Short mmCIF file of C-alpha atoms in Angstrom, two decimals:
data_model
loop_
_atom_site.label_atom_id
_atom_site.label_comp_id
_atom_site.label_asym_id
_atom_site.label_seq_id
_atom_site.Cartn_x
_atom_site.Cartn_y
_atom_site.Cartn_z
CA UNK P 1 24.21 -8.97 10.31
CA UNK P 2 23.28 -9.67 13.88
CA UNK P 3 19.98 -7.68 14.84
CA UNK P 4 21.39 -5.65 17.32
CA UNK P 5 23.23 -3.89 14.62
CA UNK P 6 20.63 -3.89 11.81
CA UNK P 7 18.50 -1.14 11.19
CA UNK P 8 15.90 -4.21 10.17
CA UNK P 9 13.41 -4.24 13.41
CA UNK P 10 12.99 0.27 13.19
CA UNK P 11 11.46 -0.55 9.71
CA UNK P 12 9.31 -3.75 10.37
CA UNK P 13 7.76 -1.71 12.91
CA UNK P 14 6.78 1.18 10.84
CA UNK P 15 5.89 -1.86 7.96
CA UNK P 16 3.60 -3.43 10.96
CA UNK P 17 1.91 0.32 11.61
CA UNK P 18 1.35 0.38 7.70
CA UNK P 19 -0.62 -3.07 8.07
CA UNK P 20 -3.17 -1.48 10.42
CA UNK P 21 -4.06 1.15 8.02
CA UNK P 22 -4.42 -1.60 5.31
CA UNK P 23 -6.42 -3.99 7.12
CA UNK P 24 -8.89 -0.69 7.74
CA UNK P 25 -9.24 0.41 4.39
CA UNK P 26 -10.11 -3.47 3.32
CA UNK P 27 -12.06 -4.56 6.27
CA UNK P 28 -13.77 -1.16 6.86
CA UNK P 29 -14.10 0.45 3.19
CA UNK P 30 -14.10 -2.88 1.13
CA UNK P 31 -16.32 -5.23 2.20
CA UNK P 32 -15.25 -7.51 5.25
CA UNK P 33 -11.99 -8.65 3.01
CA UNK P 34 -8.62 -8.86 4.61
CA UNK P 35 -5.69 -7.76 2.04
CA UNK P 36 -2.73 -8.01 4.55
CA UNK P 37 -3.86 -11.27 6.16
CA UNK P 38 -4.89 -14.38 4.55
CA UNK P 39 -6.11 -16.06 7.23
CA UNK P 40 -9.58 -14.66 7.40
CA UNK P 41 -10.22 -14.76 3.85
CA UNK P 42 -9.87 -18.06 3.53
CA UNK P 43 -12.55 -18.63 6.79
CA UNK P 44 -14.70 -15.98 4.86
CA UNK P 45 -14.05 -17.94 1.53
CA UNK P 46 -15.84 -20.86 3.71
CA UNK P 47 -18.29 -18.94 4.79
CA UNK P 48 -19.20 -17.58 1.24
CA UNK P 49 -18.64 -21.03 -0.06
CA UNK P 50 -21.92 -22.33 1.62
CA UNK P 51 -23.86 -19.56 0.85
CA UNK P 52 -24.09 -17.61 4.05
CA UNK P 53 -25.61 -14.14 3.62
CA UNK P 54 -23.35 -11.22 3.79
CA UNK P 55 -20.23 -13.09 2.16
CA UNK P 56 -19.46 -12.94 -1.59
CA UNK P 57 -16.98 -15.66 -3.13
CA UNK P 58 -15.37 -13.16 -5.33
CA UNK P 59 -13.75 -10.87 -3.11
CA UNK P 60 -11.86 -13.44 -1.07
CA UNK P 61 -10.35 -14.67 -4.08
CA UNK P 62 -9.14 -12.12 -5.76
CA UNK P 63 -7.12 -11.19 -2.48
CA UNK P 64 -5.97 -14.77 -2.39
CA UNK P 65 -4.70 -14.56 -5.94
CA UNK P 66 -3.22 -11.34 -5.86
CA UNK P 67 -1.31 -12.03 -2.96
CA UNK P 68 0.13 -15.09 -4.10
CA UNK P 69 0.80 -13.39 -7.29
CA UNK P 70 2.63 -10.75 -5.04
CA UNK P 71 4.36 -13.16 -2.99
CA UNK P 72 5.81 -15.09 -5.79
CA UNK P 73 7.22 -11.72 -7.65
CA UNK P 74 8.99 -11.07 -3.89
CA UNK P 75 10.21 -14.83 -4.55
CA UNK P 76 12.35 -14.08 -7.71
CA UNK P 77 13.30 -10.72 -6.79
CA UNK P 78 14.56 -11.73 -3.38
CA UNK P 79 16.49 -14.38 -5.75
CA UNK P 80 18.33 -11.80 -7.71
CA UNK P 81 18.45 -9.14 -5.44
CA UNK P 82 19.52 -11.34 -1.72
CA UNK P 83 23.09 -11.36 -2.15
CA UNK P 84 23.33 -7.84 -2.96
CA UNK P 85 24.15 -5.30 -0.36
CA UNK P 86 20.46 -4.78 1.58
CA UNK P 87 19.78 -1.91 1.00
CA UNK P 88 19.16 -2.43 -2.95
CA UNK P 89 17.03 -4.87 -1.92
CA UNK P 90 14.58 -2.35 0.37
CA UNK P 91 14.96 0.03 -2.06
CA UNK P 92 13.44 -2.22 -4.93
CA UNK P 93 11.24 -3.60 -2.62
CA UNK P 94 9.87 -0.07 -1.42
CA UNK P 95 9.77 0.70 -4.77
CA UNK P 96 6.92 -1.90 -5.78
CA UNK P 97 5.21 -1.81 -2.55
CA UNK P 98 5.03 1.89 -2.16
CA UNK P 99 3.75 2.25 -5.75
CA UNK P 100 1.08 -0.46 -5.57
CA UNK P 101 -0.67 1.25 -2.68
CA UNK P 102 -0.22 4.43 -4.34
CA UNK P 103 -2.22 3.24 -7.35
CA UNK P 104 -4.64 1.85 -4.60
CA UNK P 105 -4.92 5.05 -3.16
CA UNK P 106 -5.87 6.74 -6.76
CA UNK P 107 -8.46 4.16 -7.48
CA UNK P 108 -9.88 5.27 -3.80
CA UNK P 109 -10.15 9.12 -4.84
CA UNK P 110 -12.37 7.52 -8.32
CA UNK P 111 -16.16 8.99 -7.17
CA UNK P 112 -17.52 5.47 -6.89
CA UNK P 113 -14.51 3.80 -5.99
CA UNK P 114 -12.76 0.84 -8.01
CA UNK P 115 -13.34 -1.82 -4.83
CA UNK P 116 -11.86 -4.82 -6.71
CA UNK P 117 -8.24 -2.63 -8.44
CA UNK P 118 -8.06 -1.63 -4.33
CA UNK P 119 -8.35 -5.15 -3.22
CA UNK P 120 -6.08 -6.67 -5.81
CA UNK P 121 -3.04 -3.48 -5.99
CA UNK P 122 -3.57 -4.05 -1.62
CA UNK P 123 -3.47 -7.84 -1.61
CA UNK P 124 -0.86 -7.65 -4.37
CA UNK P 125 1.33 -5.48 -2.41
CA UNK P 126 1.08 -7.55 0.68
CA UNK P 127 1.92 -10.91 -0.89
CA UNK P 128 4.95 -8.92 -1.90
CA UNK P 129 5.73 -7.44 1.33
CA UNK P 130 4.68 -11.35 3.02
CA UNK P 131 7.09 -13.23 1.03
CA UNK P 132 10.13 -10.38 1.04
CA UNK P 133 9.66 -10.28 5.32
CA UNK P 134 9.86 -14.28 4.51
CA UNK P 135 13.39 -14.23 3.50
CA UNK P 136 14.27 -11.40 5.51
CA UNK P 137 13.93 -13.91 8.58
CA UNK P 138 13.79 -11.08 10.99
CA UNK P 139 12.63 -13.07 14.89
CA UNK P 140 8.80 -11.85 15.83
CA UNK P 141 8.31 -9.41 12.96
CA UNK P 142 6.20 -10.46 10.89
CA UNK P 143 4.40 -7.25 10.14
CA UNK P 144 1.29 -8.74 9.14
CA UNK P 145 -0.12 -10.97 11.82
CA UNK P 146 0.47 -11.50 15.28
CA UNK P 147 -0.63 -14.69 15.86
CA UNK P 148 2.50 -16.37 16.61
CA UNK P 149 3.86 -13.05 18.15
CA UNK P 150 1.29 -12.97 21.01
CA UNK P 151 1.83 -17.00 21.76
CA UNK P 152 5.17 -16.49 21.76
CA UNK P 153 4.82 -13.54 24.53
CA UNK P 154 2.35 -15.85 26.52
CA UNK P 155 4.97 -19.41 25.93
CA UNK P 156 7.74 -18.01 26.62
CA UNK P 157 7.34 -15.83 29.63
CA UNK P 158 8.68 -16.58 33.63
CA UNK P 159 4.80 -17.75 34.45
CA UNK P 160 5.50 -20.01 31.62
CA UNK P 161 8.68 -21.02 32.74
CA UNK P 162 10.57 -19.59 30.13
CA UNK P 163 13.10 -15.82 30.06
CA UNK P 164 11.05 -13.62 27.82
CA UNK P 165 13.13 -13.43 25.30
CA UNK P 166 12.48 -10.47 22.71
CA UNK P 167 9.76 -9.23 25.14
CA UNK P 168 9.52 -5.44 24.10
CA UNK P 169 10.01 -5.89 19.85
CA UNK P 170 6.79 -8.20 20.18
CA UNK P 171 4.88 -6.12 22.11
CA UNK P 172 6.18 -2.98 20.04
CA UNK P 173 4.81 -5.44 17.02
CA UNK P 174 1.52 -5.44 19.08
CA UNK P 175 1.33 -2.31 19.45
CA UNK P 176 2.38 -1.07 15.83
CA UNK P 177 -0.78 -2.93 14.32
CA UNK P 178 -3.12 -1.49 16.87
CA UNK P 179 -1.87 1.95 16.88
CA UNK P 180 -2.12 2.01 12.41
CA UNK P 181 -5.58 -0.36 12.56
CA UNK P 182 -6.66 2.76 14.96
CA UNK P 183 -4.94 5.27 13.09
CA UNK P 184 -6.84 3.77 10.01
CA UNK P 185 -10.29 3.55 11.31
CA UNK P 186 -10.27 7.18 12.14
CA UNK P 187 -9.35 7.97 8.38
CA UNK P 188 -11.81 5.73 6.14
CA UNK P 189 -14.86 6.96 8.68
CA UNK P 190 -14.16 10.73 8.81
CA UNK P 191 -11.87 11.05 5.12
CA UNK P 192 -12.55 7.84 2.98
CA UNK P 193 -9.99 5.33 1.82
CA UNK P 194 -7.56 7.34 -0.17
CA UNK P 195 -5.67 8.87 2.76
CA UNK P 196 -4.63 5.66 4.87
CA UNK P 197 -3.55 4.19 1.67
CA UNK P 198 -1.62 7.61 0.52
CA UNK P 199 -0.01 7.32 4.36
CA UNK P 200 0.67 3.71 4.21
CA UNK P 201 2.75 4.03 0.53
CA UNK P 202 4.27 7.32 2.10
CA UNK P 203 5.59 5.15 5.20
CA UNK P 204 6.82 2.40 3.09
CA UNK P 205 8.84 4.82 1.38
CA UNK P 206 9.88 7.08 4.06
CA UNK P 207 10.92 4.21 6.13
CA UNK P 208 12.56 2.31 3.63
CA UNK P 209 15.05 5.59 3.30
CA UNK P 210 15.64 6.07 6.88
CA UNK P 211 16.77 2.64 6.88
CA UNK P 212 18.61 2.38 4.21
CA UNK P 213 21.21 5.14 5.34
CA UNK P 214 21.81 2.94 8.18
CA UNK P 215 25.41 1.62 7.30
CA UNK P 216 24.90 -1.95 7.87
CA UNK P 217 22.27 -1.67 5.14
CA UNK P 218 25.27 -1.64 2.63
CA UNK P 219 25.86 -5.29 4.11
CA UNK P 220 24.48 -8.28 2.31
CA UNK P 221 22.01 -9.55 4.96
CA UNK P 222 23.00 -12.94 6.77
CA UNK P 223 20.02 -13.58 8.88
#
């Protein structure tokens, strides 16, 4: 399924927006833990590690564990479910993700919210969502970090020598983070933590749906 006619890219940017909100709710409302990227938890995990103040080992790995307890339940699905038609894929896969960070968003409304059952249903759902994007093998959407993304739009543009190539999806991956970290920052400060998580499993969902009506989602996906 070439790109041009998936309805892949439309969905990994609403996915992307979702990680924003995420990232707000953990950073923000759970401690200076990342659930959507792995990167800084494992710099934090240093940090903790040698005992500097303000960093707690326990956190960082629960969000490392539950993500790669989430990735590898992406694994087998994506095992049994890749060679179906794509859009039973999504579907499952909206399914779980969806659900996790609605029973994230539940444990937010608890009066003294459950911090570690909202790191680990986050984290969980984002090692799922990681590994599934993985396989998916869709160019410069990652939906969860942009580090490649923003060398990529740096590498390979004319000052660099190079044509540009897939200029406006990575910025529109840029911008999708930003726009949902924003977004997300505005909630947990003026609402709490329940409501970007309620509008991040609500997106997931929502977006899965639009996409799957697309026809080439009844195509296995070739990437």
């Amino acid at each position: 399924m070439r790109s041009s006619s998936s309805p892949l890219p439309g969905l990994l940017l609403v996915l992307s927006a979702t990680t924003g909100l995420v990232d707000a709710v953990s950073v923000l409302g759970l401690g200076k833990v990342f659930t959507a990227n792995m990167t800084g938890n494992v710099v934090f995990l240093g940090f903790a590690a040698v005992g500097t103040p303000g960093f707690a080992v326990k956190p960082y790995l629960v969000a490392l564990l539950t993500f790669l307890i989430g990735a590898l339940v992406a694994g087998r699905i994506g095992q049994s479910l890749g060679k179906r038609p794509l859009r039973q894929w999504l579907l499952a896969a909206a399914g779980i993700e969806g659900g996790l960070l609605g029973l994230a968003a539940i444990c937010a409304l608890a009066s003294a919210p459950w911090i570690d059952a909202i790191i680990a249903l986050t984290a969980l759902a984002m090692g799922f969502r990681n590994a599934t994007i993985r396989m998916l093998k869709v160019p410069d959407l990652t939906t969860t970090v942009l580090t490649l993304t923003l060398t990529g739009i740096a590498a390979d543009s004319p000052l660099a020598g190079g044509t540009g190539p897939n200029l406006p999806r990575r910025i529109a991956a840029v911008a999708s983070i930003f726009a949902g970290a924003a977004a997300g920052a505005l909630m947990v400060t003026h609402w709490g933590l329940a409501l970007p998580l309620a509008l991040a499993a609500g997106m997931v969902v929502l977006g899965t749906m639009l996409c799957v009506a697309h026809p080439a989602a009844a195509l296995v996906h070739n990437p």
